[in-house]
Coordinates of C-alpha atoms and ligand atoms in Angstrom, one line a residue:
X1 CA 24.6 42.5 103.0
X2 CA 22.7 39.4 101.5
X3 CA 24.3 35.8 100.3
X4 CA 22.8 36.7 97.4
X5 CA 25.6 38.8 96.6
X6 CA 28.1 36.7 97.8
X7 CA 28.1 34.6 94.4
X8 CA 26.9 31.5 95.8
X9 CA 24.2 29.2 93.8
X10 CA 20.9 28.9 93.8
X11 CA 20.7 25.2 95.5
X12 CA 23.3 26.8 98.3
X13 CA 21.0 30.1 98.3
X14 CA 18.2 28.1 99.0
X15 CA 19.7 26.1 101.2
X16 CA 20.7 28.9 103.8
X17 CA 17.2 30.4 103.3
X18 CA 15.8 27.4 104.9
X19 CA 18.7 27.0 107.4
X20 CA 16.4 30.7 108.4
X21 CA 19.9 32.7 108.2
X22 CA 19.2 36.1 106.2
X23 CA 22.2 37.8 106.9
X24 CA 26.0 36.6 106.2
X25 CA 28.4 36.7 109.9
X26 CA 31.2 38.8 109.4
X27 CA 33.2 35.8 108.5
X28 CA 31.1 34.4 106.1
X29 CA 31.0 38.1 104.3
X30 CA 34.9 38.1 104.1
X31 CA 35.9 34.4 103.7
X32 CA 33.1 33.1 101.1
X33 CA 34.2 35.4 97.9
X34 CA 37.9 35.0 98.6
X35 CA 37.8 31.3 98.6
X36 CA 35.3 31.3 95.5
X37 CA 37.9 32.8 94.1
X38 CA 40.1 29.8 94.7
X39 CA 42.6 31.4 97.5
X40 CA 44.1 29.3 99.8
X41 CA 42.3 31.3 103.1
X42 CA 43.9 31.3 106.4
X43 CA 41.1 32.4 109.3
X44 CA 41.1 33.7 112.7
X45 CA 37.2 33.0 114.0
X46 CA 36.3 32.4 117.5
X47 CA 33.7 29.4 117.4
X48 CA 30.4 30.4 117.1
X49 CA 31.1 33.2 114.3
X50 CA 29.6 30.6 112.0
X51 CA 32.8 29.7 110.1
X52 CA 31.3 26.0 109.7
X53 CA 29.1 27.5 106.8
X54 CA 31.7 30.2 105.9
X55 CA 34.1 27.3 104.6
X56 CA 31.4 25.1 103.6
X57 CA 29.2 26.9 101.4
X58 CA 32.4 28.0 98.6
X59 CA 33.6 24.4 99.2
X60 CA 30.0 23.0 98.4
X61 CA 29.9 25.5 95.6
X62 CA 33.4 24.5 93.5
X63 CA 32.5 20.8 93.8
X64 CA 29.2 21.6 92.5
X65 CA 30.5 23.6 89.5
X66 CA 32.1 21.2 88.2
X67 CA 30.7 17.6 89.1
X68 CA 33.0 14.0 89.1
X69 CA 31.1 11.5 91.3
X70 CA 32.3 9.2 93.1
X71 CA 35.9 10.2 94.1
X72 CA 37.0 12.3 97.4
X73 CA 37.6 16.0 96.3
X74 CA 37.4 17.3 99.6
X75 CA 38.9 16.7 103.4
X76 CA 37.9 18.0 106.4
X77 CA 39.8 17.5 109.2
X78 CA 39.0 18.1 112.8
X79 CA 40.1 17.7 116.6
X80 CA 37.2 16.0 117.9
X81 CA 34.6 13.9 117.2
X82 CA 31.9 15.8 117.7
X83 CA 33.1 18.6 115.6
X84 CA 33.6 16.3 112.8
X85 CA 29.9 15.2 113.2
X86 CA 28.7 18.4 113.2
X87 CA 30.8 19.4 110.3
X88 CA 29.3 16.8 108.8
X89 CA 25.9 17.4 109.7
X90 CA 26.3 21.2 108.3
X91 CA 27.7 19.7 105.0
X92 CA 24.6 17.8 104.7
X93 CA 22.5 20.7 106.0
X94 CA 23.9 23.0 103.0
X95 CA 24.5 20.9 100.3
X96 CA 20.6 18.9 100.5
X97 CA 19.8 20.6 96.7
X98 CA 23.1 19.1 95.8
X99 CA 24.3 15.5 94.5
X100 CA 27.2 15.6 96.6
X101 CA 27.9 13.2 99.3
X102 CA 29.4 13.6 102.9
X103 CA 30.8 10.9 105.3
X104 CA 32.0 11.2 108.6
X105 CA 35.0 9.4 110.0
X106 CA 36.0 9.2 113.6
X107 CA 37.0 7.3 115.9
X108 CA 35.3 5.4 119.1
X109 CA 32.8 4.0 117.1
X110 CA 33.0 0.7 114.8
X111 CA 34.9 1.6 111.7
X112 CA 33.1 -1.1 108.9
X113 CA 30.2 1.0 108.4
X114 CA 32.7 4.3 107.4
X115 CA 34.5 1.9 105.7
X116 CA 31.7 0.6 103.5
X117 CA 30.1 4.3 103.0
X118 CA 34.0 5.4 101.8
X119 CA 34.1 2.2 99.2
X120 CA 31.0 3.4 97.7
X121 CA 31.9 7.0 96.9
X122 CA 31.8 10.2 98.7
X123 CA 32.5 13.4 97.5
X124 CA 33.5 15.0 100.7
X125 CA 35.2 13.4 104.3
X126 CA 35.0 14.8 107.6
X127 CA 38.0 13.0 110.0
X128 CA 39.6 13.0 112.6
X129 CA 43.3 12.4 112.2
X130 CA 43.9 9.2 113.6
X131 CA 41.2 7.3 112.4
X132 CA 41.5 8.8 108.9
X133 CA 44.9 7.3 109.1
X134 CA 43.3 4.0 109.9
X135 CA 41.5 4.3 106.9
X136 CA 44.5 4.9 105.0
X137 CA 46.5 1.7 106.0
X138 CA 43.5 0.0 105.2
X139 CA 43.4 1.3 101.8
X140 CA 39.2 2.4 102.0
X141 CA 39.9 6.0 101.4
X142 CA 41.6 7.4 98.4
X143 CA 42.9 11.4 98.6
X144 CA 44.9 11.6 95.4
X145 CA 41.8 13.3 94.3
X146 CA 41.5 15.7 96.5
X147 CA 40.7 19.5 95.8
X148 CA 40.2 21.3 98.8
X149 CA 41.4 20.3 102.1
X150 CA 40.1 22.4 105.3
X151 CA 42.1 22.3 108.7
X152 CA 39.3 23.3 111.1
X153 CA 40.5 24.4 114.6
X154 CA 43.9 23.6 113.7
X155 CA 45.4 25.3 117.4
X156 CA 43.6 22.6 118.7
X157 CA 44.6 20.1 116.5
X158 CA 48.3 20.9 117.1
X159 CA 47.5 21.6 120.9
X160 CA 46.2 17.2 120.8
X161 CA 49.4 16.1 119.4
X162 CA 47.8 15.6 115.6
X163 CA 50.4 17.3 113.7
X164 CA 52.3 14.2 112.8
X165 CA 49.0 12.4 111.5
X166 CA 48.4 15.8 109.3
X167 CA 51.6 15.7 107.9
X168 CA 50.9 11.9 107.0
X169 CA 47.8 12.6 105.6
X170 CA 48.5 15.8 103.4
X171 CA 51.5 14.0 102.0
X172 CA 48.6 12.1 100.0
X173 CA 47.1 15.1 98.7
X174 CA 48.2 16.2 95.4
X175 CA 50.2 19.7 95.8
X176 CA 47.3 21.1 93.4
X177 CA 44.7 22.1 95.5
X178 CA 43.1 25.1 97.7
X179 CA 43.8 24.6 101.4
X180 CA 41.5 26.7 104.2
X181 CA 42.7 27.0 107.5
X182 CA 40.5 28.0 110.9
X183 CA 42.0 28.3 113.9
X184 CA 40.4 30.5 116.8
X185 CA 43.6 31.8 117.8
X186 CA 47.5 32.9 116.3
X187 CA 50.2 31.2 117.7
X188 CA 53.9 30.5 115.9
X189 CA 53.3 26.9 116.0
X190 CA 50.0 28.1 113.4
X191 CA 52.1 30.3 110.9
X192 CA 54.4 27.4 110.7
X193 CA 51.4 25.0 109.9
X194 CA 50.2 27.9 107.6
X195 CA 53.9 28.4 105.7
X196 CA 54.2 24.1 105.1
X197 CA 50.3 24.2 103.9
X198 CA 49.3 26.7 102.3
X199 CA 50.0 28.8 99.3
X200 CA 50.2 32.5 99.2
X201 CA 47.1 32.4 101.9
X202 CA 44.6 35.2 101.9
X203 CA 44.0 36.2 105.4
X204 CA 40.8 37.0 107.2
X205 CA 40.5 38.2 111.0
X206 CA 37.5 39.2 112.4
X207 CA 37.8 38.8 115.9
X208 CA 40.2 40.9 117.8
X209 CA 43.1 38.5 118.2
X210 CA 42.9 36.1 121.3
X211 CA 39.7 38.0 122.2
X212 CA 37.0 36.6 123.6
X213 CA 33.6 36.8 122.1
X214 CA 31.9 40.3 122.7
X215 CA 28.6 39.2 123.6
X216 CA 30.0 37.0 126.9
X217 CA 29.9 38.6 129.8
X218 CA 32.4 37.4 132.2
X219 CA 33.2 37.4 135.6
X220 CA 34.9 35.7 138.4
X221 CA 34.0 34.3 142.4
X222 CA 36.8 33.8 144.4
X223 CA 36.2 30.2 146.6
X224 CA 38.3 28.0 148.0
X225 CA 39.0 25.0 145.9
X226 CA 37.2 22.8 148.7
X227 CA 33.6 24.9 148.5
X228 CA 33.5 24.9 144.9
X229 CA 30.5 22.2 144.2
X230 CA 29.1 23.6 147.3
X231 CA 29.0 27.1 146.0
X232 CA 28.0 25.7 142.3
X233 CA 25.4 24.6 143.0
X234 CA 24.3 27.7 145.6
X235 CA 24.8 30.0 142.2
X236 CA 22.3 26.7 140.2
X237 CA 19.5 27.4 142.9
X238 CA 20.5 31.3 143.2
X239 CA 20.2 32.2 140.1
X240 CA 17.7 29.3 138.4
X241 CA 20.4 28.0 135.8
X242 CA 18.6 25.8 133.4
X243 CA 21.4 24.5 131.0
X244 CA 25.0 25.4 132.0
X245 CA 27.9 23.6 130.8
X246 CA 30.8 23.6 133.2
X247 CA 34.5 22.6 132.5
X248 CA 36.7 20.5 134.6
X249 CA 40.2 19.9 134.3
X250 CA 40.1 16.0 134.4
X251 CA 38.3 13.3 133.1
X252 CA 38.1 12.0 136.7
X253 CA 36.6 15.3 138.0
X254 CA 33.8 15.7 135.2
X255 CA 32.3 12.5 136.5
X256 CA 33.2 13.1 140.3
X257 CA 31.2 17.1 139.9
X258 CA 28.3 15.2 137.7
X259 CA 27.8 13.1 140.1
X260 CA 28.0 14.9 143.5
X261 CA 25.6 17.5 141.1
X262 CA 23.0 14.7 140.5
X263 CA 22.7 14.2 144.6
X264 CA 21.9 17.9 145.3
X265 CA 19.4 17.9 143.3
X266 CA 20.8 19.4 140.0
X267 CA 20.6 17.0 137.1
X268 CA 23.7 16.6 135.7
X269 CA 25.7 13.9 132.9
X270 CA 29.8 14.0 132.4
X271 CA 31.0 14.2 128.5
X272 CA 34.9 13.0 128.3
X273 CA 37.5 11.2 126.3
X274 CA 37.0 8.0 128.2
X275 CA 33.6 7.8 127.3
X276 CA 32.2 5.7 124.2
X277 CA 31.2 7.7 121.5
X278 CA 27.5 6.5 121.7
X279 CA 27.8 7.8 125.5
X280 CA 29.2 11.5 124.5
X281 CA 26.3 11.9 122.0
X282 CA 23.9 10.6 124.3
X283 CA 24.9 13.1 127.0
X284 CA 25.2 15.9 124.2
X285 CA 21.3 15.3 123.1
X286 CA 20.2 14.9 126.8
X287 CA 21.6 18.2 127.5
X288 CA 20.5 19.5 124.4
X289 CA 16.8 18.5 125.2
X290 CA 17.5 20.5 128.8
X291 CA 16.8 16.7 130.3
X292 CA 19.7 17.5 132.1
X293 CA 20.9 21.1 133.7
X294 CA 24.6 20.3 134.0
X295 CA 27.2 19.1 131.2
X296 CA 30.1 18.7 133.1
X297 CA 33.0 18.4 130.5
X298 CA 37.0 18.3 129.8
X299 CA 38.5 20.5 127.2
X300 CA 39.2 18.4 124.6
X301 CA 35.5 16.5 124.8
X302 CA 34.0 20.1 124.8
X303 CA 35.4 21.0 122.0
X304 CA 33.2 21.7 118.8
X305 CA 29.9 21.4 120.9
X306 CA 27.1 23.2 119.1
X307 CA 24.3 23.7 121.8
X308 CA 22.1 26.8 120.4
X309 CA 22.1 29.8 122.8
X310 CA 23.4 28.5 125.7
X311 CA 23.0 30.5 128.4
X312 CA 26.0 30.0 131.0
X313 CA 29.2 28.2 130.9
X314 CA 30.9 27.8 134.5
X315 CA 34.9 27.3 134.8
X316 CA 34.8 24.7 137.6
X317 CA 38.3 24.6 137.4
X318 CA 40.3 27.2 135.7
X319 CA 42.5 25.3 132.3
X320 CA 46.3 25.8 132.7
X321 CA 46.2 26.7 128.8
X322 CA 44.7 30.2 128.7
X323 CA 43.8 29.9 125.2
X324 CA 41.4 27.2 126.6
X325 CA 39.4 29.8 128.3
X326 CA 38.8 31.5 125.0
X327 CA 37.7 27.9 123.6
X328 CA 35.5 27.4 126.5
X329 CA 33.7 30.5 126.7
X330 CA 33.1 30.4 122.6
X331 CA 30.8 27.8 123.5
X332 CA 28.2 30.7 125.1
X333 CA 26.9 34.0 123.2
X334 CA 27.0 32.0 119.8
X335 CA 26.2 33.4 117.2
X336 CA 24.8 36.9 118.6
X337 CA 23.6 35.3 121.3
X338 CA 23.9 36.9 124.6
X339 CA 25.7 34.8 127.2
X340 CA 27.6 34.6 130.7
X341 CA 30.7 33.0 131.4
X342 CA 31.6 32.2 135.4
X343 CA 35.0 31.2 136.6
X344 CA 35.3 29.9 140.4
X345 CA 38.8 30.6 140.9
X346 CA 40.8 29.8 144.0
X347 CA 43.8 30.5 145.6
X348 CA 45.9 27.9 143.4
X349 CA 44.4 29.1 140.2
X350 CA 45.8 32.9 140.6
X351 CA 48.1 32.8 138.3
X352 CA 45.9 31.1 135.4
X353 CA 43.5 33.6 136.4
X354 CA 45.8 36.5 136.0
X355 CA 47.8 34.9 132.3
X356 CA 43.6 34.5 131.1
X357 CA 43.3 38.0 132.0
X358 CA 46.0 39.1 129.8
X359 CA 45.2 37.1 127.1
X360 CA 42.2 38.3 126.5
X361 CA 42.9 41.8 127.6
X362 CA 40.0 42.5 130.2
X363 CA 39.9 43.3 133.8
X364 CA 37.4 40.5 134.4
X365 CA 35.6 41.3 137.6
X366 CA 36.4 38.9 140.7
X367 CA 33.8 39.3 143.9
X368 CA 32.9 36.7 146.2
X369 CA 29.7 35.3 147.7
X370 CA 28.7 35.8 150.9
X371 CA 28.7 32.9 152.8
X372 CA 31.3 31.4 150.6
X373 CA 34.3 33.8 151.3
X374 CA 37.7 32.6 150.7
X375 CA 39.5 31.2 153.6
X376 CA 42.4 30.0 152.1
X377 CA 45.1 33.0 153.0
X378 CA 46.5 32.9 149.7
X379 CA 43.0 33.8 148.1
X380 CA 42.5 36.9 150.3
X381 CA 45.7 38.8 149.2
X382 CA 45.9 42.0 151.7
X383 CA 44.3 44.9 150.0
X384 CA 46.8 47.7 149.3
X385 CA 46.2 50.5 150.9
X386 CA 46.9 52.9 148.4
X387 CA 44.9 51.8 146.0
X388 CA 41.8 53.8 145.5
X389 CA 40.1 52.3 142.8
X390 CA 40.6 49.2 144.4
X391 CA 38.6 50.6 147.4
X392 CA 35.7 51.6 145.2
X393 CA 35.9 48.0 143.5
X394 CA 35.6 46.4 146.6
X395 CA 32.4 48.0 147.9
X396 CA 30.4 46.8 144.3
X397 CA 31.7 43.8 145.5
X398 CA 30.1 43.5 148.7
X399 CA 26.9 45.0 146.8
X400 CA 27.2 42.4 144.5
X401 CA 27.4 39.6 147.2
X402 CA 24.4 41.3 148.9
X403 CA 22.5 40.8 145.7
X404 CA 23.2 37.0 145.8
X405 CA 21.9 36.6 149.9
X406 CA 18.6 38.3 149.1
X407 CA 17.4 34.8 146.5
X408 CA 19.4 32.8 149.3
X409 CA 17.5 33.2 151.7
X410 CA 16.0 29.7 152.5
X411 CA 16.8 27.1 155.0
X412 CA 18.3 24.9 152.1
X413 CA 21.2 27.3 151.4
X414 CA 21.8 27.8 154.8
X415 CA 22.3 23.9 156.1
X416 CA 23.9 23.2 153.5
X417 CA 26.9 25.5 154.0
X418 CA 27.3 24.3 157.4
X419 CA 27.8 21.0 156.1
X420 CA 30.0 21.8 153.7
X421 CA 31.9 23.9 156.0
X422 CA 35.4 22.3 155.9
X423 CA 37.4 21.0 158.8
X424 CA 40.2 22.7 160.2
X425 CA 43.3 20.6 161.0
X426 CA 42.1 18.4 164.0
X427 CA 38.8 17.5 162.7
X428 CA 37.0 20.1 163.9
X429 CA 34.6 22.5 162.0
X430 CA 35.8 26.1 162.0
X431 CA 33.6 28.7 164.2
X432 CA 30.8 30.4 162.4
X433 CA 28.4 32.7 163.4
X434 CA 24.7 31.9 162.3
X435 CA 26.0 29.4 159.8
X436 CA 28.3 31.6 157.7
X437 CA 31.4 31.7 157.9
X438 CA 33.3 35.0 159.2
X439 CA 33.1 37.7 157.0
X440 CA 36.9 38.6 155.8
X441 CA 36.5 41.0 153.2
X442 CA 36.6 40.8 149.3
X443 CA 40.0 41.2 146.8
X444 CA 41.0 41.4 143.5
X445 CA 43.1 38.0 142.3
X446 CA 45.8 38.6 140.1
Ligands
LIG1 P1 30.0 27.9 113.9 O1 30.8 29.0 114.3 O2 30.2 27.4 112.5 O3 30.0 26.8 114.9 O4 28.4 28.4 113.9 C1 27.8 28.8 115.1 C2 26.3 28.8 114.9 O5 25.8 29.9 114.1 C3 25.7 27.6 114.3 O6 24.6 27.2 115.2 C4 25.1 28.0 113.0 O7 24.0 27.3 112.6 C5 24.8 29.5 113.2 N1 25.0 30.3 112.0 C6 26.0 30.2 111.1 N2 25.8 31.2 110.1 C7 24.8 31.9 110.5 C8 24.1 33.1 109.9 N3 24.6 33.7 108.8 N4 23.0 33.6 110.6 C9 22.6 33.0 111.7 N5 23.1 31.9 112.3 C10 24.2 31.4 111.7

């Protein structure tokens, strides 16, 4: 299939053509004629499917069709900032053979330039909740004009706390018009949005249902929470990552990990909600430009990051919300991409470990590194004896640690497990032999 024979016009044609896409994602093939034809479209697509351009491109298309400059036909909204400038920038990117204007409205940043661009006329906004709402008490945005309104990522939005700001804001929409909604993954909470929003909703699912994305490998170490930097950045030097972007659960423990990061060597920048905007972006291109190896980010700030084939994403710290993992490792293997996605999970983090595992229905292989073995009892649970398969599993383990000593087998590695060797109780460091710790064998979590 071609988007020639998706319907869409020349100016949008060309447009992709020089975007260099030649073939329509399975998204895009599904999602583009139905909303052409004017359905109200609710979506399941993991990030990275390229359902930016599957909602944009009909959108771009029916304001196009039939032209009335000046007033706001069209509203975006999205969780984060970053998503709405990328929306944004994909808006721009596909509608450049059209007279159609974009503006982006967020918050963090000063808001008299968005309100200057809004009093002279755009065609199309892409907000954030909250600060569209601003711009609504301040009377510089007008959406009784609007035609199509798209709810991008709406889980998340409803997972931030925005559902009261999109009820305000769709209360000024006329009842007239198509609504689109994206979400990576079904919950109640998003057939409810659905059944307030939209009207008679065409649906379109083409990833399996809380799946994660096919192309991403995943696996697991086990660690104790207090080794995790330590082995992080063993697996950096092990393995030569170039441009990883790791998740932590707190704001506080994206800067602590960039940091501690930045003095062994691995350069590394922190991207969070307490952050100026000017600060995220900054980080975003630095990282983008491989200045920098490490982005060490929160959920939320993560969310909507387009970095182009990124190769790794690292759970630092496993997210309580398992649909988060999903989110997280949508940000690796994009669009066809090939990519790896490594959770360090310790003995506290079992049972997010074991609820991710469900969710996105895969036995996700847990080993360990040797040299960085669990000693935290509750990691190491005993290894049932009857379990065969579990035998077998455990001896590709210790392969796969081997695999891991043989590229770690410099001086560097070594001293700095001994310092990072924690203390037991009295202060003292536990015994080792030769610097490593004692070997206790490798389980299954979860
Ligand atoms: P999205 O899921 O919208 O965030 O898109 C993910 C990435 O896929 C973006 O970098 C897009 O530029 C890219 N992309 C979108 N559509 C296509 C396509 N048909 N062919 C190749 N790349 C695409």
């Amino acid at each position: 299939m071609t988007f020639s024979t998706l319907g869409l016009s020349a100016e949008l044609l060309r447009a992709v053509a020089e975007q260099g896409y030649d073939t329509p994602t399975p998204i895009q093939a599904q999602a583009i004629p139905t909303i052409l034809a004017g359905n109200d479209l609710m979506a399941t697509a993991q990030t990275g499917t390229g359902k930016t351009a599957a909602f944009t491109l009909p959108l771009l298309h029916r304001l196009a069709a039939a032209p009335a400059k000046g007033r706001t036909r069209a509203l975006v909204l999205v969780p984060t900032r970053e998503l709405a400038a990328q929306v944004a920038e994909a808006v721009r990117a596909y509608g450049r053979h059209l007279p159609l204007r974009c503006a982006q409205v967020f918050g963090g940043v000063n808001i008299n330039p968005q309100m200057r661009e809004l009093r002279a006329g755009v065609e199309i906004v892409v907000a954030t909740p909250g600060r569209l709402i601003d711009h609504l008490e301040r009377r510089t945005v007008n959406l009784s004009g609007v035609e199509v309104l798209v709810l991008d990522e709406a889980d998340r939005m409803l997972d931030i706390g925005f559902m009261p700001a999109i009820e305000r804001i769709v209360k000024q929409l006329p009842q007239e018009r198509q609504t689109l909604l994206f979400s990576a993954t079904f919950s109640d909470a998003i057939r409810t949005l659905a059944r307030r929003f939209l009207r008679n909703p065409q649906t379109v699912d083409v990833a399996r249902r809380n799946a994660a994305a096919d192309d991403v490998s995943q696996s697991a170490y086990l660690v104790d929470h207090a080794r995790k930097r330590e082995l992080l950045a063993h697996l950096f030097d092990a393995q030569n990552w170039q441009q990883v972007l790791v998740f932590t659960r707190t704001k506080h423990g994206a800067d602590r990990l960039a940091k501690q990061l930045d003095k062994s060597g691995i350069e590394a920048t922190a991207i969070h909600g307490d952050k100026s905007q000017n600060q995220r972006m900054r980080a975003l291109a630095e990282f983008k430009r491989m200045k920098v190896r490490a982005l060490v980010a929160t959920d939320v700030a993560a969310r909507g990051l387009d970095i182009d084939e990124l190769p790794h994403v690292v759970n630092f710290d496993m997210p309580n919300n398992p649909e988060d993992y999903v989110h997280r490792i949508g940000r690796t293997g994009r669009a066809g991409q090939s990519g790896a996605a490594i959770s360090l999970v310790s003995a506290e983090e079992r049972d997010q470990f074991a609820a991710i595992k469900k969710l996105v229905k895969l036995e996700i292989p847990a080993t360990t590194v040797e040299g960085f073995e669990p000693q935290h009892a509750r990691a190491v649970p005993a290894a049932r004896p009857s379990a065969n398969g579990e035998q077998r599993h455990r001896h590709a383990q210790r392969g796969h640690a081997a695999r891991y000593d043989k590229s770690d087998g410099n001086a560097k590695h070594e001293r700095r497990r001994n310092e990072g060797a924690p203390a037991s109780r009295n202060g003292q460091r536990r015994p080792e032999k030769n610097g490593r710790r004692p070997f206790r064998g490798n389980a299954v979590v979860g």
